[in-house]
Coordinates of C-alpha atoms in Angstrom, one line a residue:
Chain A
M1 CA 19.4 -12.5 -9.3
L2 CA 15.9 -11.9 -10.5
Q3 CA 15.2 -8.2 -10.2
K4 CA 11.7 -7.5 -8.9
H5 CA 11.5 -3.9 -9.6
S6 CA 11.2 -1.7 -12.5
V7 CA 14.3 0.6 -12.0
R8 CA 17.8 -0.6 -12.6
I9 CA 21.0 1.4 -12.0
D10 CA 23.5 1.4 -14.8
R11 CA 26.7 1.2 -12.7
R12 CA 28.8 2.3 -15.6
I13 CA 27.0 5.7 -15.7
C14 CA 26.3 6.2 -12.0
V15 CA 28.8 8.5 -10.4
G16 CA 27.5 8.1 -6.9
C17 CA 26.1 11.6 -6.5
T18 CA 23.4 11.7 -3.9
N19 CA 20.5 13.1 -5.9
C20 CA 18.5 9.9 -5.9
I21 CA 18.9 9.0 -2.3
K22 CA 17.5 12.4 -1.3
C23 CA 14.3 12.1 -3.4
C24 CA 13.3 8.6 -2.5
P25 CA 10.1 8.7 -0.5
T26 CA 10.8 5.4 1.2
E27 CA 14.5 5.9 1.8
A28 CA 15.2 2.9 -0.4
I29 CA 18.5 4.0 -2.0
R30 CA 22.0 4.2 -0.7
V31 CA 25.3 5.1 -2.2
Q32 CA 27.8 2.3 -1.5
R33 CA 31.3 2.1 -2.9
G34 CA 30.6 5.1 -5.1
R35 CA 27.5 3.7 -6.7
A36 CA 23.8 4.0 -5.9
K37 CA 22.0 0.8 -4.8
I38 CA 18.3 0.2 -4.4
L39 CA 17.1 -1.7 -1.3
E40 CA 14.6 -3.8 -3.2
E41 CA 12.3 -4.6 -0.2
R42 CA 11.7 -0.9 0.3
C43 CA 11.2 0.2 -3.3
I44 CA 7.6 1.1 -4.3
D45 CA 8.4 1.7 -8.0
C46 CA 7.3 5.4 -7.9
G47 CA 9.9 6.4 -10.4
E48 CA 11.1 9.5 -8.5
C49 CA 14.7 8.3 -8.8
L50 CA 14.3 8.1 -12.6
R51 CA 13.3 11.7 -12.7
S52 CA 16.0 12.9 -10.2
C53 CA 19.1 11.4 -11.8
P54 CA 21.0 14.0 -13.7
H55 CA 23.2 11.4 -15.3
H56 CA 20.4 9.2 -16.5
A57 CA 21.9 6.2 -14.7
M58 CA 18.5 5.1 -13.5
V59 CA 17.1 2.9 -16.2
A60 CA 13.4 2.0 -16.4
V61 CA 13.2 -1.7 -17.1
T62 CA 10.6 -2.3 -19.8
T63 CA 10.0 -4.9 -22.5
P64 CA 12.3 -4.3 -25.5
V65 CA 10.5 -3.1 -28.5
G66 CA 11.0 -5.7 -31.0
E67 CA 9.2 -8.1 -33.3
L68 CA 5.9 -9.4 -32.0
D69 CA 6.7 -13.1 -32.4
L70 CA 6.3 -14.6 -28.9
F71 CA 2.6 -15.1 -29.4
P72 CA 0.5 -16.0 -32.4
Y73 CA -1.9 -13.0 -31.6
N74 CA -0.9 -9.7 -30.1
I75 CA -3.1 -7.2 -28.3
V76 CA -2.0 -3.7 -27.5
I77 CA -3.3 -1.6 -24.6
P78 CA -2.6 2.1 -25.2
C79 CA -2.4 3.9 -21.8
T80 CA -4.9 6.6 -21.0
S81 CA -2.2 9.3 -21.4
L82 CA -1.2 8.3 -24.9
Y83 CA -3.7 10.5 -26.7
S84 CA -2.2 13.6 -25.2
Q85 CA 1.3 12.9 -26.5
F86 CA 0.7 13.8 -30.2
K87 CA 0.1 17.4 -31.2
T88 CA -1.7 16.6 -34.4
L89 CA -3.9 13.8 -33.1
A90 CA -7.6 14.5 -33.8
T91 CA -9.4 11.2 -33.2
S92 CA -8.8 7.9 -31.5
D93 CA -9.2 6.3 -34.9
Q94 CA -6.1 7.9 -36.1
L95 CA -4.1 6.6 -33.2
N96 CA -5.6 3.1 -33.5
E97 CA -4.8 3.0 -37.2
A98 CA -1.2 3.8 -36.4
L99 CA -1.1 1.1 -33.7
Y100 CA -2.5 -1.5 -36.1
G101 CA 0.2 -0.4 -38.4
L102 CA 2.8 -1.5 -35.8
G103 CA 1.5 -5.1 -36.2
F104 CA -1.0 -5.5 -33.4
D105 CA -4.1 -7.6 -34.1
F106 CA -6.4 -6.1 -31.5
I107 CA -6.6 -2.8 -29.6
Y108 CA -8.2 -2.4 -26.2
E109 CA -7.9 1.1 -24.8
E110 CA -6.9 1.3 -21.1
A111 CA -9.4 4.2 -21.0
R112 CA -12.1 1.6 -21.6
G113 CA -10.9 -0.6 -18.7
A114 CA -10.9 2.6 -16.5
E115 CA -14.6 3.0 -17.4
I116 CA -15.3 -0.5 -16.1
E117 CA -13.3 0.2 -13.0
A118 CA -15.2 3.5 -12.4
E119 CA -18.6 1.9 -12.7
A120 CA -17.6 -0.9 -10.4
L121 CA -16.3 1.6 -7.8
R122 CA -19.6 3.6 -8.2
I123 CA -21.6 0.5 -7.3
L124 CA -19.2 -0.3 -4.4
L125 CA -19.5 3.2 -2.9
R126 CA -23.3 3.1 -3.2
S127 CA -23.5 -0.3 -1.5
G128 CA -21.8 1.2 1.6
E129 CA -20.1 -2.1 2.1
A130 CA -16.5 -1.2 2.1
N131 CA -13.8 0.3 4.3
F132 CA -14.0 4.0 3.6
P133 CA -12.3 5.7 2.1
V134 CA -11.6 3.2 -0.7
L135 CA -8.1 3.7 -2.1
S136 CA -8.1 3.1 -5.9
C137 CA -5.3 0.8 -7.0
N138 CA -5.2 2.3 -10.5
C139 CA -1.7 3.7 -9.8
P140 CA 0.4 0.6 -9.2
V141 CA 2.5 2.5 -6.6
I142 CA -0.5 2.8 -4.2
P143 CA -0.9 -0.9 -3.1
R144 CA 2.9 -1.1 -2.8
L145 CA 3.1 2.0 -0.6
V146 CA 0.2 1.0 1.6
T147 CA 1.4 -2.6 2.2
K148 CA 4.8 -1.3 3.1
L149 CA 4.0 1.9 5.1
Y150 CA 0.3 2.1 6.0
H151 CA -0.7 -1.3 7.3
N152 CA -3.8 0.2 8.9
L153 CA -5.1 1.1 5.4
I154 CA -4.6 -2.3 3.7
D155 CA -8.3 -3.1 4.2
N156 CA -9.1 0.2 2.4
L157 CA -7.4 -0.8 -0.8
S158 CA -9.9 -1.2 -3.6
P159 CA -11.0 -4.7 -4.4
F160 CA -10.6 -3.9 -8.1
V161 CA -7.4 -4.4 -10.0
S162 CA -6.0 -1.5 -12.0
A163 CA -7.5 -0.3 -15.2
T164 CA -4.4 -1.7 -16.9
E165 CA -5.0 -5.2 -15.6
I166 CA -8.8 -4.9 -16.2
S167 CA -8.1 -3.9 -19.8
A168 CA -5.7 -6.9 -20.4
R169 CA -8.1 -9.4 -18.9
V170 CA -11.1 -8.1 -20.7
A171 CA -9.2 -7.7 -24.0
K172 CA -8.0 -11.4 -23.9
E173 CA -11.5 -12.6 -23.0
E174 CA -13.1 -10.7 -25.8
F175 CA -10.5 -11.5 -28.4
S176 CA -10.4 -15.2 -27.5
Q177 CA -14.2 -15.4 -27.9
M178 CA -14.3 -13.4 -31.1
M179 CA -11.5 -15.4 -32.8
Q180 CA -12.1 -18.7 -31.1
V181 CA -8.5 -19.0 -29.9
D182 CA -7.0 -20.0 -26.6
K183 CA -6.0 -17.2 -24.3
K184 CA -2.5 -18.7 -24.1
E185 CA -2.0 -17.8 -27.7
I186 CA -2.6 -14.2 -27.1
G187 CA 0.1 -11.7 -26.0
C188 CA -1.0 -8.5 -24.4
Y189 CA 1.3 -5.5 -24.5
Y190 CA 0.8 -2.2 -22.6
I191 CA 2.1 1.1 -23.8
A192 CA 3.2 2.6 -20.5
P193 CA 3.7 6.1 -19.1
C194 CA 5.7 4.6 -16.2
A195 CA 7.8 1.6 -15.4
A196 CA 5.8 0.6 -12.3
R197 CA 3.5 -1.4 -14.5
M198 CA 6.4 -3.6 -15.3
T199 CA 6.8 -4.6 -11.7
N200 CA 3.2 -6.0 -11.7
I201 CA 4.3 -8.5 -14.3
K202 CA 7.5 -9.6 -12.5
N203 CA 6.2 -9.3 -9.0
P204 CA 2.4 -9.3 -9.0
M205 CA 0.5 -8.2 -5.9
G206 CA -3.0 -9.4 -5.0
I207 CA -3.1 -11.5 -8.2
K208 CA -1.5 -14.7 -9.1
H209 CA -0.2 -13.5 -12.4
S210 CA -0.7 -10.5 -14.6
D211 CA -2.4 -10.8 -18.0
V212 CA -0.1 -8.1 -19.2
D213 CA 2.7 -9.9 -21.0
G214 CA 4.9 -7.0 -21.8
V215 CA 5.2 -3.3 -21.1
F216 CA 6.5 -0.9 -23.7
S217 CA 8.0 2.4 -22.8
M218 CA 6.0 5.1 -24.4
R219 CA 9.2 6.9 -25.1
E220 CA 10.6 4.0 -27.0
L221 CA 7.5 3.7 -29.1
Y222 CA 7.0 7.3 -29.6
L223 CA 8.8 7.8 -32.9
R224 CA 7.3 4.6 -34.4
I225 CA 3.8 5.7 -33.6
K226 CA 4.5 9.2 -34.9
E227 CA 5.9 7.7 -38.2
S228 CA 2.9 5.5 -38.6
L229 CA 0.6 8.5 -38.0
A230 CA 2.4 10.6 -40.5
Q231 CA 2.3 7.8 -43.2
N232 CA -1.4 7.4 -42.7
A233 CA -1.9 11.1 -42.9
A234 CA 0.1 11.3 -46.1
R235 CA -1.9 8.4 -47.6
R236 CA -5.1 10.1 -46.9
K237 CA -3.8 13.3 -48.4
D238 CA -3.0 11.3 -51.6
K239 CA -6.6 10.3 -51.7
G240 CA -7.7 13.9 -51.8
G241 CA -7.8 14.7 -48.1
L242 CA -10.9 12.5 -47.5
P243 CA -11.1 11.2 -43.9
D244 CA -10.4 7.5 -44.2
T245 CA -10.0 5.9 -40.8
R246 CA -11.8 2.7 -41.7
D247 CA -8.7 0.8 -40.4
G248 CA -8.7 2.6 -37.1
K249 CA -11.9 1.0 -35.7
V250 CA -11.8 -0.8 -32.4
A251 CA -14.4 -3.2 -31.0
F252 CA -15.0 -1.2 -27.7
P253 CA -14.0 2.5 -28.1
A254 CA -13.4 4.4 -24.9
G255 CA -15.3 7.6 -24.1
A256 CA -14.6 10.9 -22.4
Y257 CA -14.7 9.5 -18.9
G258 CA -12.1 6.8 -19.6
V259 CA -9.6 9.1 -21.4
G260 CA -10.2 11.7 -18.6
T261 CA -8.7 9.3 -16.0
A262 CA -5.2 10.1 -17.3
V263 CA -5.4 13.3 -15.3
V264 CA -5.8 13.1 -11.5
G265 CA -9.4 13.7 -10.5
G266 CA -10.6 12.0 -13.7
L267 CA -11.5 8.7 -12.1
S268 CA -13.5 10.4 -9.4
A269 CA -15.4 12.3 -12.0
A270 CA -16.1 9.0 -13.8
V271 CA -17.3 7.5 -10.6
G272 CA -19.5 10.5 -10.0
T273 CA -18.9 11.1 -6.2
E274 CA -18.3 14.4 -4.5
H275 CA -16.7 12.8 -1.5
Y276 CA -13.4 12.1 -3.0
L277 CA -9.8 13.2 -2.6
A278 CA -7.7 13.4 -5.7
V279 CA -4.1 13.6 -4.9
D280 CA -1.1 13.6 -7.2
G281 CA 2.7 13.4 -6.6
I282 CA 4.3 10.8 -4.3
Y283 CA 5.0 13.2 -1.5
N284 CA 1.5 14.6 -1.4
T285 CA 0.2 11.1 -1.5
V286 CA 2.3 10.1 1.5
Q287 CA 1.0 13.2 3.3
C288 CA -2.6 12.4 2.6
L289 CA -2.3 8.7 3.5
E290 CA -0.7 9.9 6.8
E291 CA -3.8 12.1 7.4
I292 CA -6.2 9.3 6.6
D293 CA -4.2 6.9 8.8
N294 CA -4.6 9.4 11.7
E295 CA -8.3 9.6 11.1
R296 CA -8.1 13.3 10.4
L297 CA -9.9 13.1 7.1
R298 CA -13.5 11.9 7.5
K299 CA -16.5 11.5 5.4
L300 CA -14.4 10.5 2.4
L301 CA -15.5 7.7 0.1
L302 CA -12.8 7.5 -2.5
V303 CA -9.2 8.4 -2.7
E304 CA -7.7 8.6 -6.1
A305 CA -4.0 8.9 -5.7
S306 CA -1.4 9.1 -8.4
A307 CA 2.4 8.8 -7.7
C308 CA 3.1 11.0 -10.6
N309 CA 2.4 14.8 -10.6
G310 CA -0.7 15.5 -12.5
G311 CA -1.8 11.8 -12.8
C312 CA -0.7 9.4 -15.6
V313 CA -0.1 12.4 -17.9
G314 CA 2.9 13.1 -15.6
G315 CA 4.5 9.6 -16.1
P316 CA 8.3 9.5 -16.3
L317 CA 8.3 7.6 -19.6
L318 CA 6.1 10.1 -21.4
F319 CA 7.4 12.5 -23.9
E320 CA 5.2 15.6 -23.5
N321 CA 5.4 18.1 -20.7
Q322 CA 2.6 17.2 -18.2
F323 CA 0.8 20.6 -18.4
V324 CA 0.6 20.5 -22.2
A325 CA -0.5 16.9 -21.9
K326 CA -3.2 17.8 -19.4
N327 CA -4.6 20.5 -21.7
R328 CA -4.6 18.1 -24.7
N329 CA -6.1 15.3 -22.7
R330 CA -8.9 17.5 -21.7
R331 CA -9.6 18.7 -25.2
F332 CA -9.3 15.1 -26.6
A333 CA -11.6 13.7 -23.9
N334 CA -14.2 16.4 -24.6
S335 CA -14.3 15.4 -28.2
L336 CA -15.5 11.9 -27.2
P337 CA -18.9 10.8 -26.1
R338 CA -19.6 10.6 -22.5
Y339 CA -21.0 7.1 -22.1
D340 CA -23.7 6.4 -19.5
L341 CA -21.6 3.8 -17.8
E342 CA -24.5 2.4 -15.6
H343 CA -26.3 1.3 -18.8
D344 CA -23.3 0.6 -21.0
E345 CA -23.6 -3.0 -22.3
H346 CA -19.9 -3.7 -22.4
V347 CA -19.3 -2.2 -18.9
R348 CA -22.2 -4.1 -17.4
K349 CA -20.9 -7.3 -18.7
Y350 CA -17.8 -7.0 -16.5
V351 CA -18.7 -4.9 -13.4
D352 CA -19.8 -7.9 -11.4
S353 CA -17.2 -10.3 -12.8
P354 CA -14.5 -11.7 -10.5
M355 CA -12.2 -11.0 -13.5
I356 CA -11.9 -7.4 -12.4
R357 CA -11.1 -8.1 -8.7
Y358 CA -8.0 -9.0 -6.9
D359 CA -8.0 -12.7 -6.0
M360 CA -5.5 -12.7 -3.1
P361 CA -5.5 -10.6 0.1
F362 CA -2.7 -8.0 0.4
A363 CA -0.2 -8.9 3.0
P364 CA 1.6 -6.3 5.1
Q365 CA 5.3 -6.0 4.6
W366 CA 7.4 -5.1 7.6
V367 CA 10.1 -3.3 5.8
M368 CA 10.6 -0.4 8.2
T369 CA 10.9 -2.1 11.5
L370 CA 14.3 -2.3 13.1
S371 CA 13.8 -5.9 14.4
D372 CA 11.1 -8.5 14.7
D373 CA 11.6 -8.5 18.4
V374 CA 10.1 -5.3 20.1
G375 CA 12.6 -5.4 22.9
E376 CA 15.5 -5.6 20.6
A377 CA 14.0 -2.9 18.3
M378 CA 13.7 -0.6 21.3
R379 CA 17.4 -1.2 22.2
M380 CA 18.3 -0.4 18.7
M381 CA 16.1 2.7 18.7
D382 CA 17.8 3.9 21.9
K383 CA 21.2 3.4 20.3
M384 CA 20.1 5.0 17.1
E385 CA 18.8 8.1 19.0
G386 CA 22.3 8.3 20.6
I387 CA 24.1 8.2 17.3
V388 CA 21.7 10.8 15.7
R389 CA 22.8 13.2 18.5
S390 CA 26.4 12.7 17.7
L391 CA 26.1 13.2 14.0
P392 CA 26.2 16.8 12.5
G393 CA 22.5 16.8 11.5
I394 CA 23.0 18.6 8.2
D395 CA 21.8 15.6 6.1
C396 CA 24.5 16.1 3.5
G397 CA 24.2 12.5 2.1
S398 CA 27.9 12.2 1.7
C399 CA 27.9 9.0 3.8
G400 CA 25.5 7.5 1.2
S401 CA 22.4 7.5 3.4
P402 CA 19.8 10.1 2.7
S403 CA 19.9 11.8 6.2
C404 CA 21.9 11.6 9.4
R405 CA 18.9 9.8 10.9
T406 CA 19.0 7.2 8.2
L407 CA 22.7 6.8 8.7
A408 CA 22.2 6.1 12.3
E409 CA 19.5 3.6 11.4
D410 CA 21.9 1.9 8.9
I411 CA 24.6 1.8 11.6
V412 CA 22.3 0.0 14.2
R413 CA 21.2 -2.3 11.4
G414 CA 24.9 -3.1 10.8
Q415 CA 24.9 -1.8 7.3
A416 CA 27.1 1.2 7.8
V417 CA 29.7 2.5 10.3
E418 CA 30.1 5.8 12.1
M419 CA 33.2 6.6 10.0
D420 CA 31.0 6.7 6.9
C421 CA 30.2 10.2 8.1
I422 CA 32.9 12.5 6.6
F423 CA 32.6 14.9 9.6
K424 CA 33.1 12.1 12.0
L425 CA 36.0 10.9 9.9
R426 CA 37.6 14.4 9.8
D427 CA 37.3 14.7 13.6
K428 CA 38.9 11.3 14.0
L429 CA 41.7 12.3 11.6
R430 CA 42.3 15.5 13.5
I431 CA 42.7 13.5 16.8
L432 CA 45.0 11.0 15.1
A433 CA 47.1 13.8 13.5
Q434 CA 47.4 15.4 16.9
E435 CA 48.4 12.2 18.5
M436 CA 51.0 11.7 15.8
A437 CA 52.4 15.2 16.3
D438 CA 52.5 14.6 20.0
L439 CA 54.3 11.3 19.5
A440 CA 56.8 12.9 17.1
S441 CA 57.6 15.8 19.4
A442 CA 57.8 13.7 22.5
E443 CA 61.3 13.8 24.1
K444 CA 63.0 10.5 24.5
R445 CA 63.5 9.6 28.1
G446 CA 66.9 9.0 29.3
Chain B
M1 CA 12.6 0.4 27.9
F2 CA 12.7 3.3 25.6
S3 CA 11.8 6.8 26.6
R4 CA 11.8 10.2 24.9
V5 CA 10.7 13.7 25.8
F6 CA 9.2 16.1 23.3
P7 CA 9.0 19.7 24.5
V8 CA 5.9 21.6 23.1
Q9 CA 5.7 25.3 23.1
K10 CA 2.4 27.3 23.6
G11 CA 0.9 28.9 20.6
M12 CA 3.4 27.4 18.1
F13 CA 0.9 26.3 15.4
D14 CA 3.6 26.2 12.8
T15 CA 5.2 23.2 14.4
A16 CA 2.1 21.7 15.9
G17 CA 1.9 18.0 15.0
E18 CA 5.7 17.5 14.7
A19 CA 6.0 15.8 18.1
S20 CA 3.1 13.4 17.4
S21 CA 4.5 12.7 14.0
K22 CA 7.9 11.8 15.4
I23 CA 6.2 9.6 18.0
K24 CA 4.4 7.7 15.3
K25 CA 7.6 7.2 13.3
I26 CA 9.4 5.8 16.4
L27 CA 6.6 3.4 17.1
K28 CA 6.5 2.2 13.6
K29 CA 10.2 1.6 13.5
V30 CA 10.0 -0.3 16.8
G31 CA 7.4 -2.6 15.3
I32 CA 4.4 -1.8 17.5
P33 CA 1.1 -3.3 16.0
P34 CA -0.3 -0.8 13.4
D35 CA -3.6 -0.3 15.2
I36 CA -1.9 0.7 18.4
V37 CA 0.5 3.0 16.5
R38 CA -2.6 4.7 15.1
D39 CA -4.2 5.1 18.5
V40 CA -1.1 6.5 20.2
A41 CA -0.5 8.9 17.2
I42 CA -4.1 10.2 17.5
A43 CA -3.8 10.7 21.3
A44 CA -0.4 12.3 20.9
Y45 CA -1.7 14.7 18.2
E46 CA -4.7 15.7 20.4
T47 CA -2.6 16.2 23.5
E48 CA 0.1 18.0 21.6
L49 CA -2.5 20.4 20.2
N50 CA -4.0 20.9 23.6
L51 CA -0.5 22.0 24.8
V52 CA -0.2 24.4 21.9
I53 CA -3.7 25.8 22.3
H54 CA -4.4 25.8 26.0
S55 CA -1.3 25.4 28.0
L56 CA 1.5 27.7 28.9
G57 CA 3.9 25.1 27.5
G58 CA 4.8 21.6 28.3
E59 CA 6.0 18.3 27.1
L60 CA 5.0 14.9 25.8
T61 CA 6.8 11.9 27.1
L62 CA 6.7 8.6 25.3
S63 CA 7.8 5.5 27.2
V64 CA 7.8 2.1 25.5
N65 CA 8.5 -1.3 27.0
P66 CA 7.5 -4.7 25.5
E67 CA 4.3 -4.7 27.7
I68 CA 3.1 -1.1 27.9
I69 CA 3.3 2.1 26.0
E70 CA 2.7 5.2 28.0
L71 CA 2.1 8.7 26.7
I72 CA 2.3 11.5 29.2
S73 CA 1.4 15.1 28.5
Q74 CA 2.5 17.5 31.2
D75 CA 2.2 21.3 31.2
V76 CA 3.2 24.1 33.5
G77 CA -0.3 25.7 33.7
P78 CA -2.8 27.2 33.8
G79 CA -4.7 24.1 34.8
I80 CA -8.3 23.1 33.9
N81 CA -11.1 24.7 35.8
D82 CA -13.6 21.9 35.5
V83 CA -12.0 18.6 34.4
N84 CA -15.4 16.8 33.9
M85 CA -16.6 19.5 31.6
A86 CA -13.4 19.3 29.6
L87 CA -13.9 15.6 29.0
K88 CA -17.3 16.2 27.5
E89 CA -17.6 16.0 23.8
G90 CA -18.1 19.4 22.2
Y91 CA -17.1 21.4 25.2
S92 CA -14.3 23.8 24.4
T93 CA -12.7 26.9 25.8
A94 CA -10.7 27.6 22.7
P95 CA -10.8 31.2 21.5
D96 CA -12.4 32.1 18.2
D97 CA -9.2 32.6 16.3
V98 CA -8.2 29.0 17.1
R99 CA -11.6 27.7 16.1
D100 CA -11.1 29.5 12.7
M101 CA -8.1 27.4 12.1
G102 CA -10.3 24.3 12.5
F103 CA -9.3 23.4 16.0
G104 CA -11.2 23.7 19.3
A105 CA -14.1 21.5 18.4
G106 CA -14.2 20.1 21.9
M107 CA -13.2 16.6 20.7
G108 CA -9.6 16.6 21.9
L109 CA -9.7 15.0 25.3
P110 CA -12.7 12.7 24.4
N111 CA -10.6 11.6 21.4
V112 CA -7.6 10.8 23.7
Q113 CA -9.9 8.8 26.0
R114 CA -11.4 6.9 23.0
H115 CA -7.9 6.1 21.7
C116 CA -6.2 4.5 24.7
H117 CA -6.6 1.6 27.0
E118 CA -6.3 3.5 30.2
F119 CA -6.8 7.2 30.8
Q120 CA -5.8 9.4 33.7
I121 CA -6.1 13.2 34.1
A122 CA -5.0 15.4 37.0
S123 CA -5.2 19.1 36.9
E124 CA -4.7 21.9 39.4
L125 CA -5.3 25.5 38.7
G126 CA -2.2 27.5 38.6
R127 CA 0.0 24.4 38.6
G128 CA -0.8 22.5 35.4
T129 CA -2.3 19.4 33.9
T130 CA -1.0 15.9 33.5
I131 CA -2.6 13.4 31.2
R132 CA -1.5 9.8 31.1
A133 CA -2.6 7.4 28.3
K134 CA -1.6 3.8 28.6
Y135 CA -1.6 1.0 26.0
F136 CA -1.2 -2.6 26.8
L137 CA 0.6 -4.6 24.2
K138 CA 0.3 -8.1 25.4
N139 CA -3.6 -8.1 25.6
N140 CA -3.8 -7.4 21.9

């Protein structure tokens, strides 16, 4: 079976504890026959289960780091949070030099794509022609969460693809023109803070296919980048400590605004609006979307939500502690020029282009409803309420469902039985034991 | 036909919003169209807060059948002095401490009216208030 999502459960390691089922914001995990199982249609790729598993049985599915031999040319897109992962990194040039050292032919920083997105959003907000607040799709979890849980907000999703996708598309465009090669000959690899980006390749939303051809886990590349950085530093030292980052030049270097988007609030700052809501963490995001859905937050123009705490610097595949990363990201961004995005030639080239937009509408997904038929769904709901009342209500998770309520729901859906509840089972056993004792002690008639 | 009652206590700001949030979850699970779910959720929230702020206690009742959703807010007093005034936007009898919490802007009942297909209110001083908001599923 083709797996659509970015998290896989290693069944050899999973012990069937209930940590992951408890933390999943869409109740998409169950423990069945002693192993966790992801309900694919409900998963939004937020990565909470990756973080919660004490046994590391949740595996982020990313592209294996190997030789770059699938395409004649290879582009790398370093994520906005990459700069914050290296203690000794002083300039983008140093990082880029190290990335070239890994064998890439062209570098396009995601931060640069984020600057294009920010300017496009600024123009959109100024035009007034959008469903406000506009929900940025920079975090790949957001469009998945909205199409599954917040159908009223589908029209609020940004018309612009994520900075990752913008970067891949722009990078391929620029490189193919520069080198006069066909785009099909170019592979584009993203160094990712999270696995959710991988899902966009396997199971794209709003676009026919992704221009990102592979997603490398930052953790897996970390040591190789670090080695490359160290080698370059040693080489420079041999030359008498002179700065020599000739080899680290990129065609379109990102500025402070772009790099700043790695921290939640950074995109809003780049867009330059006061009427924004910057929210981080999946539970906070759910809470805010709920408020927006209930029309309780007004006069908002932009919502920048990140499923990870802190923003992309809090990604599950990153190495550094998010707070340290935040601090470094801020200092690194401040060392870069703050481009005037409105008059930036490269940005202007793409802000009006269909290349940075979604090309298909988002379709609502009815993953939470009990039945397609309202009448049947109501009967199921009635039955479910009855079952909920008969369950202990302590949400222990031993049955494999995250709460007593979810167990009741699973039962009416035919995916669980009441005896999955260990308390119910114990009561039943007590009754049976009593009956057996009664039978054994019954006097034989006659 | 599905029906559920949610008791709401007066002055319980800590739990205010829980009943309407449960109502929203139920409607989503049952597969009610999202725009109606939103309308019912907003009306439920406003009536729930009215019960918390103004009433001596009461309950919200949600009834759903494939044609109609009905939301009823019923309390045990004190009743509304002038119903027509209470329905005016910006008119509020909420005390200052409630306003300091961001409530009592006089938009509650007008908001309920705006977010339902049929609206009824009956109130008697000393007896209580009953608000009925109806939603027709087939017309949509």
